[in-house]
CSV table of C-alpha atoms and ligand atoms in Angstrom, one decimal:
chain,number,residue,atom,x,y,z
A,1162,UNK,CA,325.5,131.5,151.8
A,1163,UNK,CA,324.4,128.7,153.1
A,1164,UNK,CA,320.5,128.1,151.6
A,1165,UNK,CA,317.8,125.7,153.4
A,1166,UNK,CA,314.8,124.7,151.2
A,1167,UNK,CA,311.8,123.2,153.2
A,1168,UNK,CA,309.2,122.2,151.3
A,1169,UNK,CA,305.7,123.0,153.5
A,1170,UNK,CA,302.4,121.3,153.3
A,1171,UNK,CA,300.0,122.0,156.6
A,1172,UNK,CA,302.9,122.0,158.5
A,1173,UNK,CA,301.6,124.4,161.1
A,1174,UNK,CA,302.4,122.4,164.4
A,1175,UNK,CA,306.2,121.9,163.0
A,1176,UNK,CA,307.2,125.1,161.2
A,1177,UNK,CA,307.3,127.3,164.3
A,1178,UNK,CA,309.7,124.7,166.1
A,1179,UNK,CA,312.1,124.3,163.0
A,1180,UNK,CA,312.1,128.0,162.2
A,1181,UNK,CA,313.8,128.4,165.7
A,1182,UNK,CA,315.7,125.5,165.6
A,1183,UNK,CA,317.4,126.5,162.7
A,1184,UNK,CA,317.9,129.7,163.8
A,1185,UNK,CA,319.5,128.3,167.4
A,1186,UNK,CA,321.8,125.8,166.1
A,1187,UNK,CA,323.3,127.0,163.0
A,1188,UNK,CA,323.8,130.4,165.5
A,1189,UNK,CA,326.0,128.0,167.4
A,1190,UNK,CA,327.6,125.6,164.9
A,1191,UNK,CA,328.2,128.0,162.0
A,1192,UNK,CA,328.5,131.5,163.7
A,1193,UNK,CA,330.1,133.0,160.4
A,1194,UNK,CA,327.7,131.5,157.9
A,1195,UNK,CA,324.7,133.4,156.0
A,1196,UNK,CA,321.6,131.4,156.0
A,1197,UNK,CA,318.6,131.6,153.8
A,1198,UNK,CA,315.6,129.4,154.7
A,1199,UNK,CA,313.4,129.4,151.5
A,1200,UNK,CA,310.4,127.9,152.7
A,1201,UNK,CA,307.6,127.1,149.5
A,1202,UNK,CA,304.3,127.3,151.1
A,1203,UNK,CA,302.8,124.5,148.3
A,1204,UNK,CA,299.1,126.1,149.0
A,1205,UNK,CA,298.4,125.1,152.8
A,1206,UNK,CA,295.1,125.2,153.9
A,1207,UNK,CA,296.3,125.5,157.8
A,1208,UNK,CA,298.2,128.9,159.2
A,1209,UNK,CA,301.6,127.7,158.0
A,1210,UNK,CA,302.0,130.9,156.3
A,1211,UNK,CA,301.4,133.1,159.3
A,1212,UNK,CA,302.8,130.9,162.0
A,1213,UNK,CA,306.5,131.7,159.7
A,1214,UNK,CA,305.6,135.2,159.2
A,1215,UNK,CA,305.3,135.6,163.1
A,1216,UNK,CA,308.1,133.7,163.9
A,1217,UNK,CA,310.9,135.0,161.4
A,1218,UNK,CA,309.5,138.5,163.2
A,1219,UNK,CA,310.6,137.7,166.2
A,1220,UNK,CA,313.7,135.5,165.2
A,1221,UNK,CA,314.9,138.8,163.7
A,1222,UNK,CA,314.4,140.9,166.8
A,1223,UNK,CA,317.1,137.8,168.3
A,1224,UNK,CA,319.4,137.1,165.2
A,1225,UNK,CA,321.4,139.5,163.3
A,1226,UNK,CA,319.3,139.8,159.9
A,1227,UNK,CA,322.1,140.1,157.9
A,1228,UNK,CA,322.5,136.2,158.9
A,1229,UNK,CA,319.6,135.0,158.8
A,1230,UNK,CA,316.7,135.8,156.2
A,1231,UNK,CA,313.5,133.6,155.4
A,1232,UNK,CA,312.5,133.8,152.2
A,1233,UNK,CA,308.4,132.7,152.1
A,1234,UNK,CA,307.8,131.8,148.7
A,1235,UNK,CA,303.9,130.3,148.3
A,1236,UNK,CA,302.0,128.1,145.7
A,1237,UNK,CA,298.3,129.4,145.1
A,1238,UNK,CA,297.6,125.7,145.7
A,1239,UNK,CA,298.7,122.5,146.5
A,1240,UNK,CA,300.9,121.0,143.6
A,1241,UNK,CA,302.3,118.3,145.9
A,1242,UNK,CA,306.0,118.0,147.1
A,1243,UNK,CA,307.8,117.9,143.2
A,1244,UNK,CA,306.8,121.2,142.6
A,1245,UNK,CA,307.4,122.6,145.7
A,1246,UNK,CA,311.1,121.2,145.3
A,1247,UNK,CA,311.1,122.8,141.8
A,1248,UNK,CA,310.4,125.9,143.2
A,1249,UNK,CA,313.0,125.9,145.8
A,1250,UNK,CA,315.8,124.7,144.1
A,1251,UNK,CA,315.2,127.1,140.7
A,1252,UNK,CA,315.2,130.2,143.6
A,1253,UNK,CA,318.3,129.0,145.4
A,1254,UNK,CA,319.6,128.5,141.6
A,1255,UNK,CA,318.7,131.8,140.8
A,1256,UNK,CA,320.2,133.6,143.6
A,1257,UNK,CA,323.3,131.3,144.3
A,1258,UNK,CA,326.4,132.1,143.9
A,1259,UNK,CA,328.8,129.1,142.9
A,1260,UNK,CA,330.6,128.3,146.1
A,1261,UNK,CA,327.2,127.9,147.9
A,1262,UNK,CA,325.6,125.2,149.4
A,1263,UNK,CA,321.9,124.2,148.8
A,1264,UNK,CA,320.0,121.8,151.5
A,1265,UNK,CA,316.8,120.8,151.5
A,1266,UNK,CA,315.2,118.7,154.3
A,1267,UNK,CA,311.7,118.1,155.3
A,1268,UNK,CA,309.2,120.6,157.1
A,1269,UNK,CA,308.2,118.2,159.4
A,1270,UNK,CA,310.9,117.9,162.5
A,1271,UNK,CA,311.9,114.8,162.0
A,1272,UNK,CA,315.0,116.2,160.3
A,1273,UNK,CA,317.1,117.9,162.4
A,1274,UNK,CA,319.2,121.1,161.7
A,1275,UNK,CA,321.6,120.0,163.5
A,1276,UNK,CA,323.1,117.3,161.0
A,1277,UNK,CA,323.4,120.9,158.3
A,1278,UNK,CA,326.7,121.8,159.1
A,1279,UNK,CA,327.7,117.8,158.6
A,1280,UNK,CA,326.1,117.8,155.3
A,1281,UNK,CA,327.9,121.3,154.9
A,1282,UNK,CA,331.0,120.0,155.6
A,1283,UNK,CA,331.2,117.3,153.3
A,1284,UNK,CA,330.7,119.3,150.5
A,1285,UNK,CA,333.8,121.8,151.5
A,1286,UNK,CA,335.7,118.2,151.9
A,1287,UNK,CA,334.9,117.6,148.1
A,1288,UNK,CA,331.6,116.3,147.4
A,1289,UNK,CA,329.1,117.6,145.2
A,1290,UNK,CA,325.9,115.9,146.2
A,1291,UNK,CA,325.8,114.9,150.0
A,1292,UNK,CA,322.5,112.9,151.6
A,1293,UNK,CA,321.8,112.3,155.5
A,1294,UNK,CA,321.4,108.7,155.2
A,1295,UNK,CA,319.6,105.9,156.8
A,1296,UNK,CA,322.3,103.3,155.6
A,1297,UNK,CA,325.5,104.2,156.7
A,1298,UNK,CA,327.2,103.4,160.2
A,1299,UNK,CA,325.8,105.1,163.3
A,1300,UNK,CA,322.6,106.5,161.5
A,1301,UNK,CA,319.6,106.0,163.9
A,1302,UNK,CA,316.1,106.1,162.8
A,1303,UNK,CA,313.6,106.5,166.4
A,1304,UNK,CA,309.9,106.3,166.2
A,1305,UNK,CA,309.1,105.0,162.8
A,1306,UNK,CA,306.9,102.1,162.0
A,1307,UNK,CA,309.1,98.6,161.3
A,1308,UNK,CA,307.0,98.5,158.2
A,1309,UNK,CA,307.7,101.8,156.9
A,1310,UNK,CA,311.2,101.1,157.8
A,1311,UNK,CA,311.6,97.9,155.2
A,1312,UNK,CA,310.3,99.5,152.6
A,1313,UNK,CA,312.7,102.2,153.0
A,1314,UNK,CA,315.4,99.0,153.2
A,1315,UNK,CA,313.4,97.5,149.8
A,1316,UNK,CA,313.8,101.0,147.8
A,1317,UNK,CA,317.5,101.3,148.9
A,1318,UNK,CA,318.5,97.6,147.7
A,1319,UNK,CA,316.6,98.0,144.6
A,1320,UNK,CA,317.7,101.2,143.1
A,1321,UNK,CA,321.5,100.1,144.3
A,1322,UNK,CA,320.8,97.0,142.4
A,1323,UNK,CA,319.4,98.8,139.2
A,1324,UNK,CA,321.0,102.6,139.2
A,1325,UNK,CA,324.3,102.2,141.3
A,1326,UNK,CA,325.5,105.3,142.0
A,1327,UNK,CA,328.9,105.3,144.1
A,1328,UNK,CA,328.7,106.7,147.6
A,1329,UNK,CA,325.1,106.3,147.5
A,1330,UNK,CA,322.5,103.6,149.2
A,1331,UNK,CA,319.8,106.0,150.8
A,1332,UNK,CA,317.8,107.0,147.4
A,1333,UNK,CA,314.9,108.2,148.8
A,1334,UNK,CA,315.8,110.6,151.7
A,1335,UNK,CA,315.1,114.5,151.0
A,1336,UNK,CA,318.0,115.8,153.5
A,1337,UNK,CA,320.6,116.8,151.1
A,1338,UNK,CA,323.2,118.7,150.5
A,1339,UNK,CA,324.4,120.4,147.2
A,1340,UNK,CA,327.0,122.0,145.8
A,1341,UNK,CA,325.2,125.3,144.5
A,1342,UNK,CA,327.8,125.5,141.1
A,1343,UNK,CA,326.9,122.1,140.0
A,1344,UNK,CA,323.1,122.0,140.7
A,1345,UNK,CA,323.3,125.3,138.6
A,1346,UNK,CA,325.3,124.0,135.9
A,1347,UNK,CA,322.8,120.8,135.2
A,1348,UNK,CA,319.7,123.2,135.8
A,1349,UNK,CA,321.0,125.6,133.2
A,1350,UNK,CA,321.5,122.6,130.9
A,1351,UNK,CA,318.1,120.3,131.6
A,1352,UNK,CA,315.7,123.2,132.6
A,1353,UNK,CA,313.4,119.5,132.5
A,1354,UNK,CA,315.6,118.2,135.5
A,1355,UNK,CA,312.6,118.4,138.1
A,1356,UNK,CA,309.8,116.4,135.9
A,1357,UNK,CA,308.3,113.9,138.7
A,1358,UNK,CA,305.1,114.5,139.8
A,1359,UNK,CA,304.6,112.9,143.6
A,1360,UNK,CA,307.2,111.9,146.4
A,1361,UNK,CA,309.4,110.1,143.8
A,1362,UNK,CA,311.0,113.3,142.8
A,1363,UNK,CA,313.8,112.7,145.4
A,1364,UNK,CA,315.0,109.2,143.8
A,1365,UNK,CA,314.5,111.1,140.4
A,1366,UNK,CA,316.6,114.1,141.3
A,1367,UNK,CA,319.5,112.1,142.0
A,1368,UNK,CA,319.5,109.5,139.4
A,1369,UNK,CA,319.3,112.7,137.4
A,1370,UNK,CA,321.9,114.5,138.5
A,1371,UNK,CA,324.2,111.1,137.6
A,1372,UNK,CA,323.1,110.9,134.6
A,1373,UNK,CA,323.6,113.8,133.3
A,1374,UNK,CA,327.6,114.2,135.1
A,1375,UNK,CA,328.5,110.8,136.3
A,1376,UNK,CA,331.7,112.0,137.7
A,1377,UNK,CA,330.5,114.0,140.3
A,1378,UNK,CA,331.4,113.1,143.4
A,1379,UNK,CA,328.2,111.3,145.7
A,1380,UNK,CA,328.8,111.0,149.2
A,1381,UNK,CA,326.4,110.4,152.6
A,1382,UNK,CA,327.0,111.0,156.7
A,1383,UNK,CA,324.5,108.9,159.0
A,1384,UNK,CA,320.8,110.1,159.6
A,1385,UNK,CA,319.2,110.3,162.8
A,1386,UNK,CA,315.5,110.6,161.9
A,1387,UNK,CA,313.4,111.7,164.7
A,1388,UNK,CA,310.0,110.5,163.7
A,1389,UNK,CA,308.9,111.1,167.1
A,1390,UNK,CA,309.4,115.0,166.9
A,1391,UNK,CA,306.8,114.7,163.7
A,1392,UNK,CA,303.3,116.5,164.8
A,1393,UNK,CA,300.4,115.6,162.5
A,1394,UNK,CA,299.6,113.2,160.2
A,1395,UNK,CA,301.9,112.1,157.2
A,1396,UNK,CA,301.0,113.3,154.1
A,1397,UNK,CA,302.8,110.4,152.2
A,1398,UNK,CA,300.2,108.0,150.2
A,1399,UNK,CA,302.7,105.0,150.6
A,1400,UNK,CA,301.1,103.0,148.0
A,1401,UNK,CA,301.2,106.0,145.5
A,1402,UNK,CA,305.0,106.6,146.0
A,1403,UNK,CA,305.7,103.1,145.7
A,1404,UNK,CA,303.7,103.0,142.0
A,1405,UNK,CA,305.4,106.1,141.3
A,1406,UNK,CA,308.6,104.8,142.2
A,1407,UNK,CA,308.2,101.8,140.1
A,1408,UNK,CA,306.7,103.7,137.1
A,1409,UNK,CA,309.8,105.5,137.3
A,1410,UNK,CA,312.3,102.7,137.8
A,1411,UNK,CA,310.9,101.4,134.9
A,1412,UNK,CA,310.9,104.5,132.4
A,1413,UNK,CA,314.7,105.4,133.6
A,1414,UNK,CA,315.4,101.8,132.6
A,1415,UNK,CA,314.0,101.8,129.1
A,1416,UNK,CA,316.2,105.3,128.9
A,1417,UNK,CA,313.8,107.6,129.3
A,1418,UNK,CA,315.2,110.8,130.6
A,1419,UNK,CA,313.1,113.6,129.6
A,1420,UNK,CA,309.3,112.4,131.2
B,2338,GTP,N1,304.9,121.1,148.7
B,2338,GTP,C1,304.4,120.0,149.2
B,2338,GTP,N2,305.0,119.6,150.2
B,2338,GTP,C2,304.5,118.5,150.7
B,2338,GTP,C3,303.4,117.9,150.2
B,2338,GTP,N3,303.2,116.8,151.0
B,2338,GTP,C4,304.2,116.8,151.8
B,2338,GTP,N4,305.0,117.8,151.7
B,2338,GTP,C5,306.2,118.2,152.4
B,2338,GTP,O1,307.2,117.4,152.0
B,2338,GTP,C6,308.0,117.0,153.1
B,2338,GTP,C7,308.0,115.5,153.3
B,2338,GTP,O2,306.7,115.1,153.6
B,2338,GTP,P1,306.4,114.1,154.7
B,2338,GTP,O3,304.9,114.1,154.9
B,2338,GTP,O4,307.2,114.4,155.9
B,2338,GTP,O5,306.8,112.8,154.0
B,2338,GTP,P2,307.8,111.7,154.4
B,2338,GTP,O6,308.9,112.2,155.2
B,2338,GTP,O7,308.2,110.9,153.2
B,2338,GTP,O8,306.9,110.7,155.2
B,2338,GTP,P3,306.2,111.1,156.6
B,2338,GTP,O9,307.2,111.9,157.4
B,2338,GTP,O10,305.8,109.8,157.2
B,2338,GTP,O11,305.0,111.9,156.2
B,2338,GTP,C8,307.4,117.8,154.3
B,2338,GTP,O12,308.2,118.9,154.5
B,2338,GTP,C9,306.0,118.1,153.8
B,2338,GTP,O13,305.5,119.3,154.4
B,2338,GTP,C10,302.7,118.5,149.2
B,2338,GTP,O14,301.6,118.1,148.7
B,2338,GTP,N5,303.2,119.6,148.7
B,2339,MG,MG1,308.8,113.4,156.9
């Protein structure tokens, strides 16, 4: 089973689209594969809730059910994206079985399902932890801001100066890929692993993950990041994630693992 975690926020005018998208292309590009789309719901105040409802109806009058489910999981209220993750990931955990695949990407349509059956792929060729990455050859990024684009550039150079993990130079992107057994396994072992509060939950999760099993294997394909297809605001506070981000920098460093 292949399992899809999309962490929601007001993401009305985009979950409709990527509902069906994934639907369409992983019909084409993985015809064999059982999907899951666990979408957390992190207490939207808009009709994301519905809109799903109404579309998985009528993406199971099109699809075979058997391949694809959605499962709606929902936060009374907004917790903000960490725990949303948290809630994902422990479900997918929960259900998995160990030669499954876990991906998460964002709610918003700048990530594109096409791109799953890459990240899918690198796992079967051996890797445990796969991102869609804005630093390798051939990624494209079309529509966002230059400024939002060097700080992206600053976070990568940083934490590959300070936590070099091999494989990896895009820290901070949430389109991932991993192998369900090993996610499992550090789970089961640090039921603390998801302790971030904001945004910086992604850079934590994988810093994490090394830290606890350094030899797993870390790899990345190239991102293209549509930030065009994005309807609505963004509901990133830049300046918060970038304290965050430091605050954690700095606690990892003075080798703090457990807040
Ligand atoms: N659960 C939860 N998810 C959130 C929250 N804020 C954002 N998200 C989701 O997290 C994902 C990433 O949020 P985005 O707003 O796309 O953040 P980003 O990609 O870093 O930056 P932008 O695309 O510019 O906004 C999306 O799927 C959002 O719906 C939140 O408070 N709670
Ligand atoms: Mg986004």
């Amino acid at each position: 089973v292949l399992y899809i975690v999309l962490p929601a926020f007001n993401e009305g005018d985009n979950v409709a689209v990527l509902l069906t998208d994934i639907c369409r292309v992983l019909h084409e590009l993985l015809p064999n594969t059982e999907v899951a789309t666990v979408l957390v719901d992190d207490g939207s105040s808009d009709n994301t809730r519905e809109l799903a409802q109404n579309v998985a109806r009528s993406l199971a009058e099109q699809y075979p059910v058997h391949k694809f489910r959605l499962e709606l999981l929902a936060h009374p209220e907004n917790k903000g994206l960490a725990e949303a993750i948290k809630t994902g990931l422990f479900f997918c955990c929960d259900q998995a079985e160990d030669r499954d695949i876990i991906v998460t990407m964002d709610c918003d349509n700048s990530h594109t399902p096409g791109l799953v059956p890459r990240l899918a792929r690198a796992i079967f060729e051996g890797h445990d932890v796969v991102v869609a990455s804005r630093f390798q050859r051939g990624a494209q990024v079309v529509g966002l801001s230059w400024q939002r684009q060097l700080l992206s550039y600053a976070a990568s150079g940083l934490l590959r100066m300070l936590f070099p993990i091999k494989g990896i130079r895009d820290y901070t992107c949430g389109f991932r890929a991993y192998r369900a057994e090993v996610l499992k396994k550090i789970i089961k072992a640090n039921p603390g692993l998801i302790s971030e509060k904001g945004f910086s939950v992604m850079v934590d999760l994988l810093l994490k993950i090394h830290h606890y099993d350094p030899d797993l294997a870390f790899g990345e394909i190239p991102l293209l990041l549509r930030y065009d297809r994005k309807m609505g605001s963004s509901k990133m506070n830049i300046g918060k994630t970038v304290r965050q981000t430091l605050s954690l920098i700095w606690r990892r460093k003075t080798s703090s693992w457990t807040n």
